[in-house]
Coordinates of C-alpha atoms in Angstrom, one line a residue:
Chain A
X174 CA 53.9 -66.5 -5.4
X175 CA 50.5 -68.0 -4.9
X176 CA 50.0 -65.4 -2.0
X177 CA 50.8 -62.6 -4.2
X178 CA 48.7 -63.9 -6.9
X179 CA 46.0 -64.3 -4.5
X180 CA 46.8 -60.6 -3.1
X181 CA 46.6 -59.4 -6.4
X182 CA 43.3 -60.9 -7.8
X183 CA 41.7 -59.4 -4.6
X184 CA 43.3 -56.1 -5.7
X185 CA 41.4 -56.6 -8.9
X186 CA 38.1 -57.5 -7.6
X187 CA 38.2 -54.6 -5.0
X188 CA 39.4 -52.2 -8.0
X189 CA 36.2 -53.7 -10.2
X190 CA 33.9 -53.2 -7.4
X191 CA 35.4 -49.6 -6.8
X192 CA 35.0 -49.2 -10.5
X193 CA 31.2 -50.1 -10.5
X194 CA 30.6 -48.2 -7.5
X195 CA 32.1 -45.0 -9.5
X196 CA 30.2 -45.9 -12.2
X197 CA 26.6 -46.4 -10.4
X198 CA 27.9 -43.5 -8.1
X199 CA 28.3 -41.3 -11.7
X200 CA 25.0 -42.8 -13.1
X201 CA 23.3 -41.5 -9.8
X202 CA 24.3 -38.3 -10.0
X203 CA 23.8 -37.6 -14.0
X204 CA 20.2 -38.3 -13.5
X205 CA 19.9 -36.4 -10.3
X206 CA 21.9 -33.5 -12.6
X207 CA 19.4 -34.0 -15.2
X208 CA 16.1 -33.6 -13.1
X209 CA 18.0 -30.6 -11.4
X210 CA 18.6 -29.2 -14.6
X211 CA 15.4 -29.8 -15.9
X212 CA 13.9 -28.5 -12.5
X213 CA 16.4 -25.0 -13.1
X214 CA 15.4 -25.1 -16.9
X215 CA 11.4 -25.2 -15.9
X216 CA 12.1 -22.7 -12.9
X217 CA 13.7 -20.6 -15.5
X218 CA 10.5 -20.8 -18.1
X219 CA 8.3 -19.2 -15.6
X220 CA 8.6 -15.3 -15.8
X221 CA 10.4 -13.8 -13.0
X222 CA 8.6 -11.8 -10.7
X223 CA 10.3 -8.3 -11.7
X224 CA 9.7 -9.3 -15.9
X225 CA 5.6 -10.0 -14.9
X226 CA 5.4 -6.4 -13.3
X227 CA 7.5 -5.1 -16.0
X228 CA 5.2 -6.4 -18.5
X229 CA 1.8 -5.5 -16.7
X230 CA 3.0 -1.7 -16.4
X231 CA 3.7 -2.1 -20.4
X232 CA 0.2 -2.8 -20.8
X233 CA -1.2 -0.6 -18.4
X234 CA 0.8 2.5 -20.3
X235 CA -0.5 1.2 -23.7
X236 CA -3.7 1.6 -22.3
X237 CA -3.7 4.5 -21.1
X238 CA -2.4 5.9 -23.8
X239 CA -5.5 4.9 -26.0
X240 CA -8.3 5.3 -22.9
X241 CA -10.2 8.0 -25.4
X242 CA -10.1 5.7 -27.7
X243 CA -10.7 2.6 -26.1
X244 CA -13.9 4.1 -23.9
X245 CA -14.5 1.9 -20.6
X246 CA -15.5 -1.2 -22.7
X247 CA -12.5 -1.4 -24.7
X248 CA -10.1 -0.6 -21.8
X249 CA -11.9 -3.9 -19.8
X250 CA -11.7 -6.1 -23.1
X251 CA -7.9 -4.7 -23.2
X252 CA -7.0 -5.3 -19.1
X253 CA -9.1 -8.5 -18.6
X254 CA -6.4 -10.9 -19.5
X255 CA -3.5 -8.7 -18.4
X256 CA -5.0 -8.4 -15.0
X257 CA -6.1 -12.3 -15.1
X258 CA -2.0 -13.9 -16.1
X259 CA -1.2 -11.0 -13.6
X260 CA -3.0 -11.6 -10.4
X261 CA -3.6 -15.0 -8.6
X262 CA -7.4 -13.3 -8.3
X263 CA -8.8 -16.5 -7.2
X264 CA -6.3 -16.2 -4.0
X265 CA -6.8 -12.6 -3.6
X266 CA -10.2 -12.7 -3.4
X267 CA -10.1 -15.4 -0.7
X268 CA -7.7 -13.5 1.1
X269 CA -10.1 -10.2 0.7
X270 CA -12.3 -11.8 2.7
X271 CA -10.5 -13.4 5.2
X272 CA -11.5 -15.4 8.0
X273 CA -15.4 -15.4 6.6
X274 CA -14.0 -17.7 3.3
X275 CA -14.5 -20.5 5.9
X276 CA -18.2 -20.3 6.6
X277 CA -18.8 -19.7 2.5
X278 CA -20.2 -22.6 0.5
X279 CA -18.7 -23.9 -2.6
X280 CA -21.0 -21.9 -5.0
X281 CA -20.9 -19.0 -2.4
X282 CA -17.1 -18.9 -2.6
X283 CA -17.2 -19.5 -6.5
X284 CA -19.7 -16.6 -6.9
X285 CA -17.6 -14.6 -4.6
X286 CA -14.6 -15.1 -6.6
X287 CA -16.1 -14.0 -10.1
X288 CA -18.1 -10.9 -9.1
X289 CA -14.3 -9.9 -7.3
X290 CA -12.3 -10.8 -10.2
X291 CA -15.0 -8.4 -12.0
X292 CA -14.5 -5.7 -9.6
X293 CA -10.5 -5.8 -9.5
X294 CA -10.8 -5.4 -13.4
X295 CA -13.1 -2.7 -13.8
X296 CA -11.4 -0.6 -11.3
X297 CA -8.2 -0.5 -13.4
X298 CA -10.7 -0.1 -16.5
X299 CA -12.0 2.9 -14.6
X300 CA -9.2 4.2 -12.9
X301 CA -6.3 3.9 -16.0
X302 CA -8.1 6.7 -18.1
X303 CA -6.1 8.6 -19.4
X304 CA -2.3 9.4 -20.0
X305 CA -0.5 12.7 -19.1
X306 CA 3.2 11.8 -19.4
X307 CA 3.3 8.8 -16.0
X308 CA 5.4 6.1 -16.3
X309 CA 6.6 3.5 -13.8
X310 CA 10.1 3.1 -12.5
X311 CA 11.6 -0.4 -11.1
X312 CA 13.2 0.2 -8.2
X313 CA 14.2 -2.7 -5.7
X314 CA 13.0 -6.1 -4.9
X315 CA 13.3 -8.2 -1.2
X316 CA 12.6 -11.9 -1.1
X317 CA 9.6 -12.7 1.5
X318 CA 8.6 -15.9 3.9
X319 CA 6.2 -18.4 2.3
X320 CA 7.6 -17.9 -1.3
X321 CA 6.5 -14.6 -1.5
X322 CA 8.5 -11.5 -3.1
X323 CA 8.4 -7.9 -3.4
X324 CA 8.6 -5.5 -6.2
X325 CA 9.0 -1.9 -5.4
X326 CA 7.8 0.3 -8.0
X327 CA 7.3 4.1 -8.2
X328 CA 4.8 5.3 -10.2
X329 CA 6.2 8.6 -11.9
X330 CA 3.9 11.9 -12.3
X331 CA 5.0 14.6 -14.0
X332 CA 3.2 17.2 -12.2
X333 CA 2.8 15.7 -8.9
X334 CA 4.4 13.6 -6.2
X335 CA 5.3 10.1 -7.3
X336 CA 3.5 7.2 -5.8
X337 CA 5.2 4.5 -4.4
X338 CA 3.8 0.7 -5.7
X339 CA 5.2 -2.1 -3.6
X340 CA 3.4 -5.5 -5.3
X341 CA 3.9 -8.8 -3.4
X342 CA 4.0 -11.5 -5.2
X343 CA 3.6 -15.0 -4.5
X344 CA 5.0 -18.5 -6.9
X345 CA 2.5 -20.9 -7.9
X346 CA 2.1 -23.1 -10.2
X347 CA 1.3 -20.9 -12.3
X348 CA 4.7 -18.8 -11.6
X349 CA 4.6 -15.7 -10.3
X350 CA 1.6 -13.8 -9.8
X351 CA 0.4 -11.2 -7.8
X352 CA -1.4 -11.1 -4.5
X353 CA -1.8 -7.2 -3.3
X354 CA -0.4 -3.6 -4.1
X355 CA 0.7 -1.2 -1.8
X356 CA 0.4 2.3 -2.3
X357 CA 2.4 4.6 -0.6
X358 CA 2.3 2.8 2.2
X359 CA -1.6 1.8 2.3
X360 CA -2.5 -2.0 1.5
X361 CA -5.1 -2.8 -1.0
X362 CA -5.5 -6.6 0.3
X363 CA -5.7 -4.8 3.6
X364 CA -8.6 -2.2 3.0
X365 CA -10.7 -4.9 1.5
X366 CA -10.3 -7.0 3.9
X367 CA -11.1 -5.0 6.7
X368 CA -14.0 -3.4 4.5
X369 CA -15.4 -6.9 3.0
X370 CA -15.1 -8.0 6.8
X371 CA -17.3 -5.2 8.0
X372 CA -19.8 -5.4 5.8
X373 CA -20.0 -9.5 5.7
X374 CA -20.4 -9.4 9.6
X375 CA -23.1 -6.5 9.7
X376 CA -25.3 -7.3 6.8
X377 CA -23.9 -10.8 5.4
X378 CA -23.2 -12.6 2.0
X379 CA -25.6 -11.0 -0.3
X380 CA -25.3 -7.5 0.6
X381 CA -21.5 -7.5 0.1
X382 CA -22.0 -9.3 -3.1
X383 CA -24.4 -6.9 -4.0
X384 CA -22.7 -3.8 -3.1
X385 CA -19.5 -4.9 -5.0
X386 CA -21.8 -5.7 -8.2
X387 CA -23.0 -2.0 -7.7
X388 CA -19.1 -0.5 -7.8
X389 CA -18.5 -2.6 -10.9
X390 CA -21.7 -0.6 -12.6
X391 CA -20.6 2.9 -11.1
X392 CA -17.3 1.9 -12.7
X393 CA -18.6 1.8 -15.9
Chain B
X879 CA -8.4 12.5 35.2
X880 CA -7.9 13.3 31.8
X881 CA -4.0 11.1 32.4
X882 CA -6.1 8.0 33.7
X883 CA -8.3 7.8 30.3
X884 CA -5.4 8.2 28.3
X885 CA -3.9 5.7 30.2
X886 CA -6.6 3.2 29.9
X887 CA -6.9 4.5 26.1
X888 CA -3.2 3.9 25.2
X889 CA -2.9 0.6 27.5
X890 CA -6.0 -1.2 25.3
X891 CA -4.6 -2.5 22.5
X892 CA -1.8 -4.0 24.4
X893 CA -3.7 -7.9 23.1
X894 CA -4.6 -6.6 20.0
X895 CA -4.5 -8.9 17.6
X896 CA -2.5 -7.7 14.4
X897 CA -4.0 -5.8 11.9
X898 CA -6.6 -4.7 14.0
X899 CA -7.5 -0.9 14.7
X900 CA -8.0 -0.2 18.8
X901 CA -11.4 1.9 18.5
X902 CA -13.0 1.4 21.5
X903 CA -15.7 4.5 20.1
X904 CA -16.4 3.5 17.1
X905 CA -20.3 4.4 17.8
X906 CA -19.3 8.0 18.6
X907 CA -16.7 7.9 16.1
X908 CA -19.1 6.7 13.4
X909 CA -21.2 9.9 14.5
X910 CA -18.3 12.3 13.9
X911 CA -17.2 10.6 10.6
X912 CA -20.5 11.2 9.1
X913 CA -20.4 15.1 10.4
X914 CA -17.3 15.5 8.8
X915 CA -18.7 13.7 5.8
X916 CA -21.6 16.4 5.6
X917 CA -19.8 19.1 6.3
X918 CA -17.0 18.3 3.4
X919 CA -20.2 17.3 0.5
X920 CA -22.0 20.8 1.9
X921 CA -18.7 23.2 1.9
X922 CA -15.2 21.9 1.5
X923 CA -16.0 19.8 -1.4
X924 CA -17.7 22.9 -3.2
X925 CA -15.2 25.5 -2.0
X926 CA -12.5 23.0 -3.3
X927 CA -13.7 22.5 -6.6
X928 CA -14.8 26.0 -7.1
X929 CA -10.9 26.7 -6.2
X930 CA -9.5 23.8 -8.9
X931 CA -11.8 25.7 -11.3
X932 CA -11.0 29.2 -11.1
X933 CA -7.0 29.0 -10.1
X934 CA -4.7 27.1 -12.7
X935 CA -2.4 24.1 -11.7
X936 CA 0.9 26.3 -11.8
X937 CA -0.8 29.2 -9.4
X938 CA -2.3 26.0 -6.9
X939 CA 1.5 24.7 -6.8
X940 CA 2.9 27.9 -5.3
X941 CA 0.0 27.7 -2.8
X942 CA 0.8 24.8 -1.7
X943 CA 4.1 25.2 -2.0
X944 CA 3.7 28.6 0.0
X945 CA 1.7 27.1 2.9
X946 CA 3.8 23.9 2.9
X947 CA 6.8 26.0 3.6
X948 CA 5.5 27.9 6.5
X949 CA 4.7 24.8 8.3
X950 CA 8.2 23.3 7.5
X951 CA 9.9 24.2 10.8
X952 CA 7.3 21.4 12.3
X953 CA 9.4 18.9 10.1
X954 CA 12.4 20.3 10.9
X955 CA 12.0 20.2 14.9
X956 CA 10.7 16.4 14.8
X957 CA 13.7 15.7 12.9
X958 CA 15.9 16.4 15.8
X959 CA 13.6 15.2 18.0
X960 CA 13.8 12.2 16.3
X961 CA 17.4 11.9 16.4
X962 CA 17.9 12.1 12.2
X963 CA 20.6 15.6 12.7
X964 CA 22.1 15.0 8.7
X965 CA 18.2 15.2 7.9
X966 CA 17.1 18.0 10.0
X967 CA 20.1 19.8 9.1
X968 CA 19.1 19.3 5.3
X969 CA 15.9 20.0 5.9
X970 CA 16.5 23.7 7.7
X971 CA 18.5 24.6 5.0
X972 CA 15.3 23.8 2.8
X973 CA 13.3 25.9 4.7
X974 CA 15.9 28.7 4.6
X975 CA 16.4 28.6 0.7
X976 CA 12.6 28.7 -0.1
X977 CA 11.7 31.1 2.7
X978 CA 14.4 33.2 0.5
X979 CA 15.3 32.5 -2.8
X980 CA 11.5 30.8 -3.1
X981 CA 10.7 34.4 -2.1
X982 CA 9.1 33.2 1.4
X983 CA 7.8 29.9 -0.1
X984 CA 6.1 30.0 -3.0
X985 CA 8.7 28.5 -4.9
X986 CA 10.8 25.5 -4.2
X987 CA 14.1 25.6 -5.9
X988 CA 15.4 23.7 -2.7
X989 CA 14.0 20.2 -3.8
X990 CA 16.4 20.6 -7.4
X991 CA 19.5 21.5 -5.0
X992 CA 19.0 17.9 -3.1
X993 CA 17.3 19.2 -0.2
X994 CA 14.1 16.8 -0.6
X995 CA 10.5 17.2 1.4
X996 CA 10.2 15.4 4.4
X997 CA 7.5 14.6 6.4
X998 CA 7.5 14.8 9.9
X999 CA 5.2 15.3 12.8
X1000 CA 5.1 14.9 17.0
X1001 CA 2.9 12.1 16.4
X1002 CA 5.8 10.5 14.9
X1003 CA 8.4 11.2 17.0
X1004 CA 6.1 9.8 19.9
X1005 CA 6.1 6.6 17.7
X1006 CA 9.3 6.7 16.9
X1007 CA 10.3 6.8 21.1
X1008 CA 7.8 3.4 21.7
X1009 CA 4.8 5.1 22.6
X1010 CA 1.7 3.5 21.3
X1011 CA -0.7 4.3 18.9
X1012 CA -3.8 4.5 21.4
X1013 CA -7.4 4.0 20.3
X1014 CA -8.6 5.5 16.6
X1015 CA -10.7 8.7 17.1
X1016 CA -12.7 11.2 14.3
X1017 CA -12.1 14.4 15.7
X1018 CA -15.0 16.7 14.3
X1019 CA -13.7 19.0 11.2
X1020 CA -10.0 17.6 12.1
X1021 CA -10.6 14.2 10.9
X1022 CA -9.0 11.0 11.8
X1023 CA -7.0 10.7 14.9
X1024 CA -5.3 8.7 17.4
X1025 CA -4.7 9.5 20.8
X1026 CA -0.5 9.3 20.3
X1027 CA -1.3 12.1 17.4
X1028 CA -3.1 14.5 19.9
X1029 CA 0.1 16.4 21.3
X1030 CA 0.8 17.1 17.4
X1031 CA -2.6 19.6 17.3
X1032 CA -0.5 21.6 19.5
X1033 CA 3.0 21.0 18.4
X1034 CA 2.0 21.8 14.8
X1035 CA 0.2 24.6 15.4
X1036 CA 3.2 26.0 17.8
X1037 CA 5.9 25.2 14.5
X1038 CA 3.5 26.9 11.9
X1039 CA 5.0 30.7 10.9
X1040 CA 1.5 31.7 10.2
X1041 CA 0.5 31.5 14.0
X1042 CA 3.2 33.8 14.7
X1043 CA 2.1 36.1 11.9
X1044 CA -1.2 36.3 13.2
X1045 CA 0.1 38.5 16.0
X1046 CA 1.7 40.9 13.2
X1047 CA -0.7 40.7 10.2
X1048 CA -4.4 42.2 10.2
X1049 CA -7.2 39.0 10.2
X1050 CA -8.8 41.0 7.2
X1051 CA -5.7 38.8 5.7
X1052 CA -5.1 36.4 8.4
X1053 CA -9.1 34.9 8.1
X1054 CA -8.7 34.4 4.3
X1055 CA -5.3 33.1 4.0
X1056 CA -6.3 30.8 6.8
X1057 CA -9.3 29.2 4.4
X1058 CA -7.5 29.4 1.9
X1059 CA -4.7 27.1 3.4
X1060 CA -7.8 24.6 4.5
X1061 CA -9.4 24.7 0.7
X1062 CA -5.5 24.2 0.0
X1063 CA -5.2 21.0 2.0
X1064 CA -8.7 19.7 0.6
X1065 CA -8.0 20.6 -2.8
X1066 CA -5.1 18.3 -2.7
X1067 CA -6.8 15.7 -0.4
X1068 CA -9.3 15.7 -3.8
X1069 CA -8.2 12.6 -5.3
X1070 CA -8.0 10.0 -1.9
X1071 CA -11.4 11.5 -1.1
X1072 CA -12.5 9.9 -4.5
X1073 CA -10.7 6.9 -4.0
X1074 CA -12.9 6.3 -0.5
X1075 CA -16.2 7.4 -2.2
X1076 CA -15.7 4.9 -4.7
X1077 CA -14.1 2.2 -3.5
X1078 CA -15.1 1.8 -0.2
X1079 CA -18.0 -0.3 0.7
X1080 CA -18.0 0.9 4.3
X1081 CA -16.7 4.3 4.3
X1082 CA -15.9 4.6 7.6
X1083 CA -14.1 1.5 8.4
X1084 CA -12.0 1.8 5.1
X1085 CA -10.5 5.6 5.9
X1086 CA -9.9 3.9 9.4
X1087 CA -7.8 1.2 7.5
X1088 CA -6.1 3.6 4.7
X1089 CA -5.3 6.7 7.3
X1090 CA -3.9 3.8 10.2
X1091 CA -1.6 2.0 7.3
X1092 CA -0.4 5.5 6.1
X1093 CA 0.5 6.7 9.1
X1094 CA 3.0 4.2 10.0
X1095 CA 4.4 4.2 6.8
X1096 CA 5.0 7.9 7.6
X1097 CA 6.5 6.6 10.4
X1098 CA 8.9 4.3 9.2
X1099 CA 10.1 7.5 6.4
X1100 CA 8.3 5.1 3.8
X1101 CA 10.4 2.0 4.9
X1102 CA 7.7 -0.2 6.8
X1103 CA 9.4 -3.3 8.4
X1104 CA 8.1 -6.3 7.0
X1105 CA 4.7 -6.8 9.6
X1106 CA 3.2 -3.8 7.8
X1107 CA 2.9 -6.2 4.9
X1108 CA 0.3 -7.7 6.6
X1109 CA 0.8 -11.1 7.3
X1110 CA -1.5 -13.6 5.5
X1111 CA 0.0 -16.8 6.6
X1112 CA -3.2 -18.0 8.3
X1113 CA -5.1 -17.8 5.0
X1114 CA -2.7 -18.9 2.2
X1115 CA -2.7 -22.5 0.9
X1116 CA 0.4 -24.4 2.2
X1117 CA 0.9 -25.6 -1.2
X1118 CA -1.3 -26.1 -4.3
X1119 CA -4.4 -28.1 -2.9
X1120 CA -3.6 -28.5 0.7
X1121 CA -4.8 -25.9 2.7
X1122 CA -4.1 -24.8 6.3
X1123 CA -6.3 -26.5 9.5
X1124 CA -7.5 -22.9 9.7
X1125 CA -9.5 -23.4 6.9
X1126 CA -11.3 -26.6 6.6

């Protein structure tokens, strides 16, 4: 008897320590549930990367549609923030000048990244003038490395050939934002860089800040 | 003599690092850019607007259209020599509809039926066999080059109908129709020309860039494999706030 009793009460005390494994075991995994969940539900707030190009094209169409209107000035007010929630323009501009950022001082680099971010803006100001029937066409998207994705866009013309718009985009912080263009084919990130590169090496700092703040005022 | 500086030309950018153009003679290449330059602000650029001015949109389109068409069979050849047959079939029977029913080209009812425009050249089709790219050149009035594309002057101008006409047709219509074809190209060239002259800081080294990144997008029929987006890696942030050895 006193065996089975015995046998029994050590049943028990296994089934309460099974029982408060389970339950830490449960505990454990509700609050690991509840940060995932809360990690999906923040991941989930940030636009994805397809919605962000979808609403920049919005813009850019509304835009266009009131250039006249709007003059150079008004497109700029219009495209500024677009183009700032848009772009990571503080990375692109360090990318845009590539292996020189290194050698720039902190005010250099900070100087560097306003007069860019100025540029970038007033060549959509510039360029976006007018509306003749365009509109822009989602067409595919392909996860890259290093949190990276890319949209693929086409860029619809009435009376001549679409262009295809490829826009990488990379998560931050921030969310989504984008880091170059490609146009049929041709890089924007790229030309600059190699451009920026070629200029920074030859004549140095100032001059390629000073030729960029000229484009901004021929864009006008 | 002419195979041993090919050689050397095509066997230089083996240890290229990526992204990089080979262009061993970029002095003399500089001095032909800015010929070309001169000679396109002196007489194409005139001749082409003068052209945009005086011809409406719907008139330039079956130009282009026109002179497009007789240069088609170029596609169609590199398509086979390619090894895309459903594509050069498709695109021959383009060039047969518009050389008819588009009453010898000027129209294009092909492109409605399915039978989209491809572009294809002997420069590709060297590519697309593993040959490299060679070094960059600026070939006076022709424009930018690279050795691989050099065959194409040849190959092109061997696959385009007007060369043949040229034996049958007077040159008091061969000479004009022949400007006219160029004005035709720089007409439509119009608005990347723009894009240079405005956005370009140097010029020279940012046609260099644009003409090398289209070119092998024409290669890869528009498809690039990843590398063509260049690769960044060495410049972007790990994470927010820590940043690669490269860059401290």
């Amino acid at each position: 008897m006193k065996v089975e009793e015995q046998t029994i009460k050590k049943m028990n005390h296994r089934t309460d320590t099974l029982r408060l494994g389970v339950i830490a075991g449960l505990t454990v995994l509700m609050f690991a549930m509840t940060g995932a969940l809360a990690q999906a539900a923040a991941i989930e707030a940030t636009e994805k990367p397809a919605v962000v190009i979808q609403h920049f094209h919005a813009a850019l169409l509304t835009v266009m549609k009131q250039a006249d209107r709007l003059g150079f000035q008004g497109r700029y007010a219009k495209l500024e923030p677009e183009i700032r929630h848009t772009y990571d323009l503080p990375l692109v501009a360090r990318l845009s000048i590539g292996r020189g950022w290194r050698h720039l001082s902190a005010g250099q680099r900070q100087q560097f990244v306003d007069v860019f971010s100025r540029l970038v803006i007033a060549t959509y100001a510039n360029r976006f003038d007018g509306y003749s029937g365009e509109s822009f066409k989602y067409t595919s998207e392909q996860p890259l490395s290093h949190h990276r994705i890319v949209i693929h866009t086409l860029l619809v013309r009435p009376d001549d050939d679409a262009v295809q718009l490829d826009y990488i985009l990379r998560r931050s912080h921030r969310g989504w934002r984008v880091i170059n263009v490609i146009a049929d084919g041709v890089s924007d990130l790229a030309l600059k860089r190699a451009d920026y590169a070629s200029v920074l090496k030859v004549q140095g700092f100032h001059a390629l800040i000073n030729k960029l703040k000229v484009k901004i005022a021929q864009y006008r | 003599m002419v195979l041993a500086l090919s050689g050397a030309l095509l066997g230089g950018c083996a240890s290229l690092p990526a992204g990089q153009v080979y262009d061993p003679a970029e002095k003399v290449n500089r001095v032909s850019y800015s010929f070309n330059s001169v000679v396109d602000r002196l007489i194409l650029s005139p001749l082409s607007k003068g052209y945009v001015a005086v011809t409406p949109k719907q008139g330039r389109i079956l130009v282009s259209n026109f002179f497009d068409n007789s240069r088609y069979i170029g596609t169609v050849l590199n398509d086979f020599l390619q090894a895309k047959g459903k594509q050069g079939v498709a695109d021959l029977g383009r060039f047969l509809i518009n050389s008819t029913l588009g009453v010898a080209g000027l129209f294009d009812p092909a492109t409605p039926m399915g039978l989209e425009k491809h572009q294809e050249d002997f420069g590709q089709t060297l590519a697309v066999w593993g040959a490299p790219a060679g070094a960059y050149m600026v070939l006076p009035i022709l424009g930018p080059d690279t050795v691989r594309n050099t065959p194409d002057l040849a190959v092109s101008t061997l696959t385009d109908g007007l060369f043949y006409a040229g034996f049958f047709v007077a040159s008091s219509v061969m000479i004009p129709l022949s400007i006219l074809s160029t004005v035709d190209l720089r007409s439509r060239a119009s608005d990347a020309i723009r894009f240079v002259n405005e956005s370009a800081l140097d010029p020279y080294v940012f046609t260099r860039e644009a003409w090398m990144q289209h070119r092998n997008y024409l290669i890869y029929d528009g498809h690039p494999p990843e590398p063509v987006y260049p690769d960044f890696e060495d410049d972007l942030p790990d994470d927010e706030g820590t940043i690669r050895k490269s860059d401290r």
